[in-house]
XYZ file of C-alpha atoms in Angstrom:
583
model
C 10.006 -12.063 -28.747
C 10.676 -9.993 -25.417
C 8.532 -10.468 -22.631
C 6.853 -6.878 -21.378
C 7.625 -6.077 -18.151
C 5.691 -3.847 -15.940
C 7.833 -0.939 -15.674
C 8.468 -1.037 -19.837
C 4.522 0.007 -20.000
C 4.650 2.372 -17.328
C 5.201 5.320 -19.664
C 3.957 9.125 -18.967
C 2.205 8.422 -22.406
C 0.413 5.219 -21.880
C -0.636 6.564 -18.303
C -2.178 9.863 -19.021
C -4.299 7.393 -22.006
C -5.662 5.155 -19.095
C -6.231 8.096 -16.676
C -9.404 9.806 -16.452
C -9.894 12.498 -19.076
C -8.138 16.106 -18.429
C -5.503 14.040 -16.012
C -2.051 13.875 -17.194
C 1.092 12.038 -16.002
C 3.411 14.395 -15.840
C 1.855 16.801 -13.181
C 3.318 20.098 -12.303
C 3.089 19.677 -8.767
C 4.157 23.165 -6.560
C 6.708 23.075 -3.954
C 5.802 24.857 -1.061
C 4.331 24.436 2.914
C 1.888 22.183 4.196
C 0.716 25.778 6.066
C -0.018 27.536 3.425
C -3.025 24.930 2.343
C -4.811 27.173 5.497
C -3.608 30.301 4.465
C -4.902 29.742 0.919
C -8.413 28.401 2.358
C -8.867 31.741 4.213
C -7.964 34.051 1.068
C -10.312 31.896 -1.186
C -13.290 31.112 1.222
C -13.196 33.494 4.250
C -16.224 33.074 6.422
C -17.304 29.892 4.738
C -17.672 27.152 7.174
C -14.581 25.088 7.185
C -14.435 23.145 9.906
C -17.268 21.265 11.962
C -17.150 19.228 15.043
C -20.671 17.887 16.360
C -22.331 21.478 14.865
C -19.895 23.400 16.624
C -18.264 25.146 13.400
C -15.373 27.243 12.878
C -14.821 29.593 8.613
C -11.455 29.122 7.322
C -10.712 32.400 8.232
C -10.860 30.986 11.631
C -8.874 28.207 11.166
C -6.092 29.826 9.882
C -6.123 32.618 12.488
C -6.104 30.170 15.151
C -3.197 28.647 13.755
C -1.370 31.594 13.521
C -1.981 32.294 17.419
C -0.560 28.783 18.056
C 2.550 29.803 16.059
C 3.177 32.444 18.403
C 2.312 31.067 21.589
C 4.916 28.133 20.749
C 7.761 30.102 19.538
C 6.969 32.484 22.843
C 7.621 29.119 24.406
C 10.727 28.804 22.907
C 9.888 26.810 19.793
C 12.912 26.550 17.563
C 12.650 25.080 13.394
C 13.169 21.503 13.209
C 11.890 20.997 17.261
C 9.071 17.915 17.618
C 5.767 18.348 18.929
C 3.161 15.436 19.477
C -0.763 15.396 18.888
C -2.382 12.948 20.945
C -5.575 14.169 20.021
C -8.878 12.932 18.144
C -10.677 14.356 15.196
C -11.033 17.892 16.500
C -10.913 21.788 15.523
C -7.833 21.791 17.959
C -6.155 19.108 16.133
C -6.245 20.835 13.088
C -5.150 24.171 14.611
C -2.311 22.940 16.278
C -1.479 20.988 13.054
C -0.813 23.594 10.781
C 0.672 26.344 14.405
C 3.316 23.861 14.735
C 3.993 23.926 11.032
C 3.965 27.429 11.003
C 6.523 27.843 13.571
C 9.101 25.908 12.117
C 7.983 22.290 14.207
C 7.536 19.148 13.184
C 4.287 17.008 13.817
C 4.659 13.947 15.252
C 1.619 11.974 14.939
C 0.834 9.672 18.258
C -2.165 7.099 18.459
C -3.614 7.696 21.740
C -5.274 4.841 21.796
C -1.621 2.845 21.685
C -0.103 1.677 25.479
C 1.688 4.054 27.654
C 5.066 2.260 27.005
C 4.196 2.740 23.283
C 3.009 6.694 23.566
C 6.438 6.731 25.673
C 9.221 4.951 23.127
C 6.702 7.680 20.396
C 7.827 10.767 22.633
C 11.184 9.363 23.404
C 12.326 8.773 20.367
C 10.960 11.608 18.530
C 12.557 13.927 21.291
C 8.942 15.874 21.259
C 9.360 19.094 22.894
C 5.434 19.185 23.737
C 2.710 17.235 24.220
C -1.082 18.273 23.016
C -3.632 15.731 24.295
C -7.314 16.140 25.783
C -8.312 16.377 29.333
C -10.178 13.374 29.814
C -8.405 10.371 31.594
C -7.012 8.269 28.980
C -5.810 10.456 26.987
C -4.167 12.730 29.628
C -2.988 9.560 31.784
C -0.915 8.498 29.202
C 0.439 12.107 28.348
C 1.341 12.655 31.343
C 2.862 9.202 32.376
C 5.684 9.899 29.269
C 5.784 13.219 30.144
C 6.950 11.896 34.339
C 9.083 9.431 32.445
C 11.278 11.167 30.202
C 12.528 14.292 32.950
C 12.870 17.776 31.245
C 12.349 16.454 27.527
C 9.070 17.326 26.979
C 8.551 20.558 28.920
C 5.283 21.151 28.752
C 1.648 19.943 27.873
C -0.661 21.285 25.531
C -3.783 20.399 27.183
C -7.707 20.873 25.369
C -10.439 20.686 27.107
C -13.020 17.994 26.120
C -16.422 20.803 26.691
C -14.729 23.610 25.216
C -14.532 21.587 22.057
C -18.158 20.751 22.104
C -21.230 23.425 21.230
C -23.083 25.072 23.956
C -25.353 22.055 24.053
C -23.200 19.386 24.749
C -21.039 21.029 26.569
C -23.431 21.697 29.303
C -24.458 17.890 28.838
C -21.033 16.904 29.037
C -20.720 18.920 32.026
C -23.382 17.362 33.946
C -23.158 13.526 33.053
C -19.165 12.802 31.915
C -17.031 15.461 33.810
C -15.860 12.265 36.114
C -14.094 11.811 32.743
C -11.887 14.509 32.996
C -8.540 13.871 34.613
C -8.220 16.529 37.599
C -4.786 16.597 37.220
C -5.146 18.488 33.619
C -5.932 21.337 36.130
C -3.925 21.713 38.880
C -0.404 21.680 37.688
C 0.272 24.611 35.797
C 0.083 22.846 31.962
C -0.377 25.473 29.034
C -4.930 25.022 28.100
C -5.016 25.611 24.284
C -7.368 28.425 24.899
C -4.333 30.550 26.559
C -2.958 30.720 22.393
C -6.218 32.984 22.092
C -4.176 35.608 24.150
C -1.567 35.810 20.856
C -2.322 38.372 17.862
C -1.046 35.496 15.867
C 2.503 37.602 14.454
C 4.532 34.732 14.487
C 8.220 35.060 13.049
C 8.055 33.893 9.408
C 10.280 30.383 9.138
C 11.832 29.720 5.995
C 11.382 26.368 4.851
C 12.780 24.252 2.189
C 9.446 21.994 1.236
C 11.805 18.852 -0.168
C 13.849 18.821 2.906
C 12.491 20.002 5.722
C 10.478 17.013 7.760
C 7.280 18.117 8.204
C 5.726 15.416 9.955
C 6.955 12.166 11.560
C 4.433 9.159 10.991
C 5.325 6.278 12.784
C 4.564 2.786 11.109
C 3.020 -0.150 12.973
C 5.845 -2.464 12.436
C 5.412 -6.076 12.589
C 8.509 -6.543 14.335
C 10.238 -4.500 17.031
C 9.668 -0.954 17.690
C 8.110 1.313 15.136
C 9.727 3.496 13.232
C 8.616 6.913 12.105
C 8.929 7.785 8.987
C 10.100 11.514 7.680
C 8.090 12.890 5.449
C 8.700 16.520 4.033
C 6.402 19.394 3.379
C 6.654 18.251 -0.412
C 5.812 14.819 0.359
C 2.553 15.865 2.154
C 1.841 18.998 0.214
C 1.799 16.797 -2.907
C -0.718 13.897 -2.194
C -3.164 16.938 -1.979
C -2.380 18.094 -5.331
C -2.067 14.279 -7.309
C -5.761 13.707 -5.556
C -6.944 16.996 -6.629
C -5.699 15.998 -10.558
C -6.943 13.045 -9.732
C -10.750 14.371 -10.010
C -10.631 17.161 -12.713
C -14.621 17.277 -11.982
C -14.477 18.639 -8.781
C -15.706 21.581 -7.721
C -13.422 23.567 -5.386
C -15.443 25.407 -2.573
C -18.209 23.330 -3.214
C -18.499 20.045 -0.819
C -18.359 18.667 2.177
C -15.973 15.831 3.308
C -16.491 13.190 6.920
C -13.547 12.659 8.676
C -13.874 9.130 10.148
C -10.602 7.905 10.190
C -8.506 9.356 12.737
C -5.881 12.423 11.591
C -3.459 11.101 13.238
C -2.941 8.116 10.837
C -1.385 9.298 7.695
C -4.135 8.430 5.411
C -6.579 11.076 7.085
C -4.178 14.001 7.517
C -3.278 13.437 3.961
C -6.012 12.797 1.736
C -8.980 13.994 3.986
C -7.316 16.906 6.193
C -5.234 18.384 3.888
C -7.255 17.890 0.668
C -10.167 19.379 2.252
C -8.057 22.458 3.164
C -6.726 22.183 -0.339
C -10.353 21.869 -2.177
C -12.695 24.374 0.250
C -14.855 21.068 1.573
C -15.879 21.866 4.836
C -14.407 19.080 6.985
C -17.384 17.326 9.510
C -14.707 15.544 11.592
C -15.824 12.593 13.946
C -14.120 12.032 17.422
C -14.143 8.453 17.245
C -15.261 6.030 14.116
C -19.214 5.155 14.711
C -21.178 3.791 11.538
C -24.146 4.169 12.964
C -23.147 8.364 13.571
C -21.586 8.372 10.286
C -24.533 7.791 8.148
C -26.721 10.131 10.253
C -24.036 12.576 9.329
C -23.528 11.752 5.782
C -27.708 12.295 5.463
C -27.764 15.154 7.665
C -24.847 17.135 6.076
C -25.038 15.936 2.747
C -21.324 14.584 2.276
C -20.101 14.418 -1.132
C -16.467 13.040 -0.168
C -15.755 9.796 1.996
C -12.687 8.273 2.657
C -12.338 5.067 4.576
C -11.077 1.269 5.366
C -13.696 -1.351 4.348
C -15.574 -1.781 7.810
C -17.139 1.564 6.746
C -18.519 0.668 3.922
C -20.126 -2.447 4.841
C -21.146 -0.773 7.774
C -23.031 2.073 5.637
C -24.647 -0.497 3.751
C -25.680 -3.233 6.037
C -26.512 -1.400 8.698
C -27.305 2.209 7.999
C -31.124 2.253 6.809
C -30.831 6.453 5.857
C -29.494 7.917 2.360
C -26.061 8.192 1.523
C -27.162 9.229 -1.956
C -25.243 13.129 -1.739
C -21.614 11.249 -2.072
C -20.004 11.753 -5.295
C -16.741 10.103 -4.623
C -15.227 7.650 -1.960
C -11.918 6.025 -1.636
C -11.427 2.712 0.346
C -7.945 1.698 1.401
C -5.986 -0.239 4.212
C -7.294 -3.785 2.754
C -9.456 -5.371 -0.134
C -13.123 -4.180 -0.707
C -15.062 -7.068 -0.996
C -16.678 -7.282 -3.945
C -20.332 -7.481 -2.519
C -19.484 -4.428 -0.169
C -18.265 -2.389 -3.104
C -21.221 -2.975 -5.255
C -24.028 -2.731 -2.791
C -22.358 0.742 -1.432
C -21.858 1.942 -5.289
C -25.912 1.040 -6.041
C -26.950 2.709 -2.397
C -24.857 5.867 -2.764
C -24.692 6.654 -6.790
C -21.243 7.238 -6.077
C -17.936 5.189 -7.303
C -15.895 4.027 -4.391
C -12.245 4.029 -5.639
C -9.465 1.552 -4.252
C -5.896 2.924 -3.700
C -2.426 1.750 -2.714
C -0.387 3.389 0.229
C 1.803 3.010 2.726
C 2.893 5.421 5.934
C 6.399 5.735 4.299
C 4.159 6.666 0.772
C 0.959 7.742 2.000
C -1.141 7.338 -1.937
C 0.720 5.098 -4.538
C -2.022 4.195 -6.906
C -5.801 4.508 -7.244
C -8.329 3.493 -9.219
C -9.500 6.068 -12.214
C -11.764 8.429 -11.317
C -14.308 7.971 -14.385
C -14.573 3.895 -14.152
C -15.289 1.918 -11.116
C -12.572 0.139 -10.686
C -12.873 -4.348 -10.391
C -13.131 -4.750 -6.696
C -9.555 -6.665 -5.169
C -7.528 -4.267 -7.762
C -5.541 -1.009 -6.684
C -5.562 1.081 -9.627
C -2.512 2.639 -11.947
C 0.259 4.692 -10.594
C -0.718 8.580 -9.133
C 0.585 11.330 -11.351
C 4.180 11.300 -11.009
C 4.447 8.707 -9.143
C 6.806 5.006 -10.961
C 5.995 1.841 -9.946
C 7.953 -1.733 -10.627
C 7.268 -4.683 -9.527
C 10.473 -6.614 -9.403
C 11.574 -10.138 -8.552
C 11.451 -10.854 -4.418
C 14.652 -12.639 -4.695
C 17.181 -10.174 -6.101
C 15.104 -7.313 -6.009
C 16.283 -5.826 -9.057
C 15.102 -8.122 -12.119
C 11.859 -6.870 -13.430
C 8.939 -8.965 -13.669
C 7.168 -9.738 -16.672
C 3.474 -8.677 -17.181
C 1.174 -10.753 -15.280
C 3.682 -12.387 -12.715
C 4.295 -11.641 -9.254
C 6.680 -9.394 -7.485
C 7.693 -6.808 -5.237
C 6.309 -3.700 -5.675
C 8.905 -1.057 -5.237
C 8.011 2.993 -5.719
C 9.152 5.970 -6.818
C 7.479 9.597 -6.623
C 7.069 13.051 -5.101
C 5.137 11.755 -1.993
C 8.154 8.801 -0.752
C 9.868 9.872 2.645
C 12.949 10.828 3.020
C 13.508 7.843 5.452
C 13.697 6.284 9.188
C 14.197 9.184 11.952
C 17.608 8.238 13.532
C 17.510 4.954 11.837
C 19.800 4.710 8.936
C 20.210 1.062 8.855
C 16.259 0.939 8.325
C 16.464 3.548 5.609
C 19.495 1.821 3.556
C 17.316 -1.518 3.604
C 13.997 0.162 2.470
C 15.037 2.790 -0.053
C 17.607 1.874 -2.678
C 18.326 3.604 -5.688
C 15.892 6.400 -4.683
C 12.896 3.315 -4.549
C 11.041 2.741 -1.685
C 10.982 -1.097 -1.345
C 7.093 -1.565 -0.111
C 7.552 -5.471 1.356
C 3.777 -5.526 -0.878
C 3.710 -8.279 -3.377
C 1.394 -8.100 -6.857
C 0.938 -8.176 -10.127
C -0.054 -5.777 -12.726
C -1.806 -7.024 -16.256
C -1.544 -5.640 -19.567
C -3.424 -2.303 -18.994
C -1.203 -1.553 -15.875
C -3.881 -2.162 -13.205
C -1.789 -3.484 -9.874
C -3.610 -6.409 -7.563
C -2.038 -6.566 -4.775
C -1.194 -10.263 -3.667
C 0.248 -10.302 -0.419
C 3.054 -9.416 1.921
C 6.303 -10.488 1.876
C 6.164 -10.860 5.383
C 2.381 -11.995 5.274
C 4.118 -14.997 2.905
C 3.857 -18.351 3.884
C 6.145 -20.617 3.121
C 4.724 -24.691 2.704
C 7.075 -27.115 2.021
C 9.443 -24.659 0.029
C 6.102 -23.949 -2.098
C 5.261 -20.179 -1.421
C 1.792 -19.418 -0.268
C -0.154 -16.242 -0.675
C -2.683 -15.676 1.792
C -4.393 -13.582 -1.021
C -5.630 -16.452 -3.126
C -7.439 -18.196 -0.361
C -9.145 -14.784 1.278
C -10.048 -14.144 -2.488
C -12.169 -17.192 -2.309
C -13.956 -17.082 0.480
C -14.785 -13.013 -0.158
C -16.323 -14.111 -3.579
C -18.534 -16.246 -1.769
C -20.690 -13.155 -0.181
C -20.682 -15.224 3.062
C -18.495 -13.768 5.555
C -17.977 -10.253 7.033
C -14.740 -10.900 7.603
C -11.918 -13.534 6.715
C -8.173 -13.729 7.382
C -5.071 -16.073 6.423
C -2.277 -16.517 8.536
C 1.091 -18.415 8.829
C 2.095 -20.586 12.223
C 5.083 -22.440 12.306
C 4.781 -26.435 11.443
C 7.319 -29.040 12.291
C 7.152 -30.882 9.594
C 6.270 -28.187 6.641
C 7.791 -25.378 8.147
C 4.637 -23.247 8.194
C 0.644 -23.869 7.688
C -1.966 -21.867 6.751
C -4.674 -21.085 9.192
C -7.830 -20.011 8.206
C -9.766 -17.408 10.298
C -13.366 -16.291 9.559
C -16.579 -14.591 10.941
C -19.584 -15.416 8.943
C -22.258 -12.762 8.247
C -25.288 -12.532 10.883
C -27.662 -15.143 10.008
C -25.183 -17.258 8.025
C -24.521 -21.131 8.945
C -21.083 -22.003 7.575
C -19.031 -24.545 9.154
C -14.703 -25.465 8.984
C -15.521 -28.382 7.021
C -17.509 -26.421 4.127
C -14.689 -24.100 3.960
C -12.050 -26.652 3.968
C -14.028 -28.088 1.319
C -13.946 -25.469 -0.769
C -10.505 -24.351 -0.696
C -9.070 -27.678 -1.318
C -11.495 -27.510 -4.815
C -9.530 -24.616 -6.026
C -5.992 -24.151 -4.655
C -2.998 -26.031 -4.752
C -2.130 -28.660 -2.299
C 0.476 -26.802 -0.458
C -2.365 -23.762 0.085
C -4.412 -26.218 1.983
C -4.933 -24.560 5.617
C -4.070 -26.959 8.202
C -6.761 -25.326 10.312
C -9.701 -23.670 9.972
C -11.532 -21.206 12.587
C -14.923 -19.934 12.684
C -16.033 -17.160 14.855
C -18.472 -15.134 16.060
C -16.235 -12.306 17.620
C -14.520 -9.579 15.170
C -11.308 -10.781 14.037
C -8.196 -8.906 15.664
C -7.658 -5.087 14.453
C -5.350 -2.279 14.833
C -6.575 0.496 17.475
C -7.466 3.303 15.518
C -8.504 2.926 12.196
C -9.940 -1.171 12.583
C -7.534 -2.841 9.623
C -7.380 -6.802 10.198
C -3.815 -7.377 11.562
C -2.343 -10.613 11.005
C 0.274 -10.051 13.430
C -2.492 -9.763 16.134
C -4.187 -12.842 14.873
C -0.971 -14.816 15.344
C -0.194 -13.655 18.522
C -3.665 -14.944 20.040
C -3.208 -18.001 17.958
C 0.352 -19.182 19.756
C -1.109 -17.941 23.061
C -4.095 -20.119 22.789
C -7.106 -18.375 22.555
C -8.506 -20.463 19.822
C -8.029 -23.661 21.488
C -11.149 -25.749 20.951
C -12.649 -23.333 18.187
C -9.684 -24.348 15.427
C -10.625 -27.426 13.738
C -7.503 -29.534 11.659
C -7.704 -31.063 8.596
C -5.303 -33.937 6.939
C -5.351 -35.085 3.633
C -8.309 -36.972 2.498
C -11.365 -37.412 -0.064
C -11.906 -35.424 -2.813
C -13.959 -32.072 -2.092
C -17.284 -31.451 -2.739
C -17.226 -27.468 -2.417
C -20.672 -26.281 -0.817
C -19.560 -23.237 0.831
């Protein structure tokens, strides 16, 4: 008898049977501009309120005409199709204006992280030969503008700058004008740079661009990277354009015009100018955009506003309902992605809101893989079936071709509308990471009889014991079942005599005693010998997270680790008696 393999019960038949009701596989999925998501909004909904940033609000109408004055004003300034321009900017009405202006005019977005290094914002700029910078007036943001503007000559030839108060409503404004204007950078004023209220000045006739949505790169997202430099990956109108319209088939229940979405995560990471920017242009949900993530601010807003859509990583959620004493009961759908939900988080948030939280699968260089069905909520730890249109295998690590049977781990590899076209200037990247037309993730898992994908680790997160190869995943697993810690991480550190060790890194829930012993304990009672960590740390202080969007990162973790800072805090375990779990 032959073995099923994953990708043998992938069909568009067995699919559309597990997807919510009224959702189909095989999707007929446009081709056409990111831009004309806006343009669409305006004809649709007009005066409704699309956009809203700390009550100051702006229709679609106005959205899209704004955009269509930044297309002008750039191609005045010489703008050509295919020419780079970064936003350094927060959640803000000029973000998403200048968004879909540069995409009007023929640019490409390249998205920046202000909250990165200079030398990082710089190698960004550099690299993506950005033509133009657009970044706020206030200090740090400007600063580092301006320092990779000073550093790369006549590159970038001009800055975009927008003004912190005009963002703001009359209120604030004048508050911000009286307590934080030693926040604003001086030099934003005196040197001649373009203000993005001087686009007001254009009717908005831009020259129409043709663009081919499957080839043209419409943005360039650049990835973390674990190693080296990042790279930024190209993704086309068609890529973008189409994560809107597999979400929106995604949820044949929602109402279009109807809603309201919170923008916590920043736009500038792919997740939130996908599936929260450009969906809420796509489905009429007027967008309540945050500058900065604040749980605290986001509940307030999610009561005050009555949010029905919520995207986020899981710090949010257990934020919302551990700390957040007002109603979140409006939401009718959230999504949860960059790591696991614990379980306790999902199902506390799911009872306190009335609304399914949905995990997905996604990467910058394919922004939504999988997700959860819309009608079920999903096992926490699991990501869900493949998008509409999108293939999935999960093949063996070591040749990368041979298909793994059902229930045995692999790489995942992916296929669909939404994968990039590949590396800017980096072909040796791109031949490594896309064969045969698959995107190779680096993600490990496994996907049971019904299709549903757990993810299991990295390759690169792998450690490897004595030969014996050790997933991080199992041991994290553990210790999130036990509803004891608020956050818990497993790392690899080189070890002379078995290569690599496990290290265990935790920080227990207010108010709960748990010691490295207990833990140690436990994990010996349920793992394999060779998962054993070698140390285990408890902490008080949050565990090391990318700037911008607060995932756990390893990499950070190990970096801190080899430079010390846990001295005296690790404790180390050898073998001994048997455990007597009481974690």
């Amino acid at each position: 008898m032959t073995t099923a393999t994953v990708s043998s019960i992938y069909t568009p038949a067995f699919l559309s049977q597990t997807y919510t009701p009224g959702v189909n596989w095989d999707l007929d999925i446009p081709e056409h501009p990111i831009q004309q998501f806006v343009d669409d909004a305006a004809k649709r909904f007009g005066r409704a309120e699309g956009f809203n940033f700390k009550g100051k609000t702006y229709s679609w109408r106005k959205l899209a005409r704004m955009s269509d004055r930044i297309a002008e004003g750039l191609q005045e300034r010489g703008l050509q199709k295919g020419e780079r321009v970064a936003l350094m900017l927060p959640n803000t009405f000029e973000y998403a204006a200048l968004y879909y202006g540069v995409l009007k005019a023929g640019g490409i977005v390249v998205n920046v992280n202000p909250m990165y290094p200079e030398d990082q914002i710089e190698h960004f700029v550099k690299d993506s030969g950005a033509k133009f910078i657009a970044t706020l007036d206030i200090k740090p943001f400007f600063g580092k503008a301006r320092a990779a503007m000073k550093a790369l000559g006549h590159q970038v030839e001009d800055l975009i700058v927008c003004p912190m108060d005009q963002a703001l409503p009359l209120g604030l404004k004048v508050a911000f004008n009286t307590l934080k204007r030693a926040e604003v950078d001086p030099r934003a004023y005196n040197m001649g740079y373009r203000m993005f209220a001087d686009f007001r000045s254009f009717r908005g006739r831009y020259k129409k661009v043709a663009i081919d949505p499957k080839n043209d790169v419409a943005v360039l997202q650049y990835t973390g990277g674990t190693t080296g430099l990042p790279k930024a990956a190209m993704l086309s109108h068609y890529n973008v354009a189409s994560i809107a319209h597999q979400a929106r088939a995604w949820m044949p229940d929602a109402k279009e015009g109807i809603g309201a979405s919170l923008a916590v995560i920043p736009f500038f990471h792919v997740f939130s100018m996908s599936a929260i920017l450009n969906l809420s242009v796509r489905m009429g949900w007027t967008i309540h955009a945050m500058p900065k993530p604040d749980l605290a601010e986001a509940g307030k807003l999610i009561q005050k506003h009555r949010i029905t859509f919520l995207g986020g990583v899981p710090t949010l959620f257990q934020g919302l309902v551990r700390s957040f004493k007002g109603r979140i009961d409006s939401l009718e759908r959230s999504i949860s992605g960059g790591a696991p939900l614990p379980a306790d988080v999902k199902g506390e948030f799911e009872t306190k809101s009335g609304a399914r939280v949905w995990e997905g699968f996604g990467m910058t260089e394919m922004p939504v893989a999988t997700c959860q069905p819309s009608h079920v909520s999903g096992a926490a730890g699991n990501v869900g079936i493949p998008f509409p249109r999108n293939e999935v295998r999960i093949v063996s690590p070591e040749d990368g071709v041979t298909d793994m049977p059902v229930g045995e781990a692999g790489e995942i590899i992916l296929r669909g509308p939404a994968r990039m076209l590949g590396y800017w200037n980096n072909e040796a990247e791109t031949a490594k990471t896309i064969r045969d037309g698959w995107l190779y993730t680096g993600d490990l898992g496994t996907a049971d009889a019904n299709g549903v994908i757990t993810i299991v680790g990295r390759s690169k997160d792998l450690i490897i014991v004595n030969g014996y190869n050790v997933y991080p995943k199992k041991a994290e697993g553990i210790l999130d079942e036990t509803g004891k810690f608020a956050e818990v991480m497993v790392f690899g550190v080189k070890d002379k005599r078995s290569g690599e060790a496990p290290i265990v890194l935790v920080r227990p829930k207010d108010g709960v005693e748990v010691n490295a012993q207990e833990i140690h304990r436990l994990l010996r009672s349920k793992l394999s010998r060779s998962d054993w960590p070698r140390e285990v740390i408890v902490t008080s202080d949050e565990l090391p997270k990318t700037e911008g969007i607060a995932k756990l990162a390893k990499r950070l973790a190990q970096d801190k680790y080899n430079a010390g800072h846990y001295e005296g805090m690790a404790v180390r375990f050898k073998a001994g008696d048997a455990p007597v779990p009481t974690v």
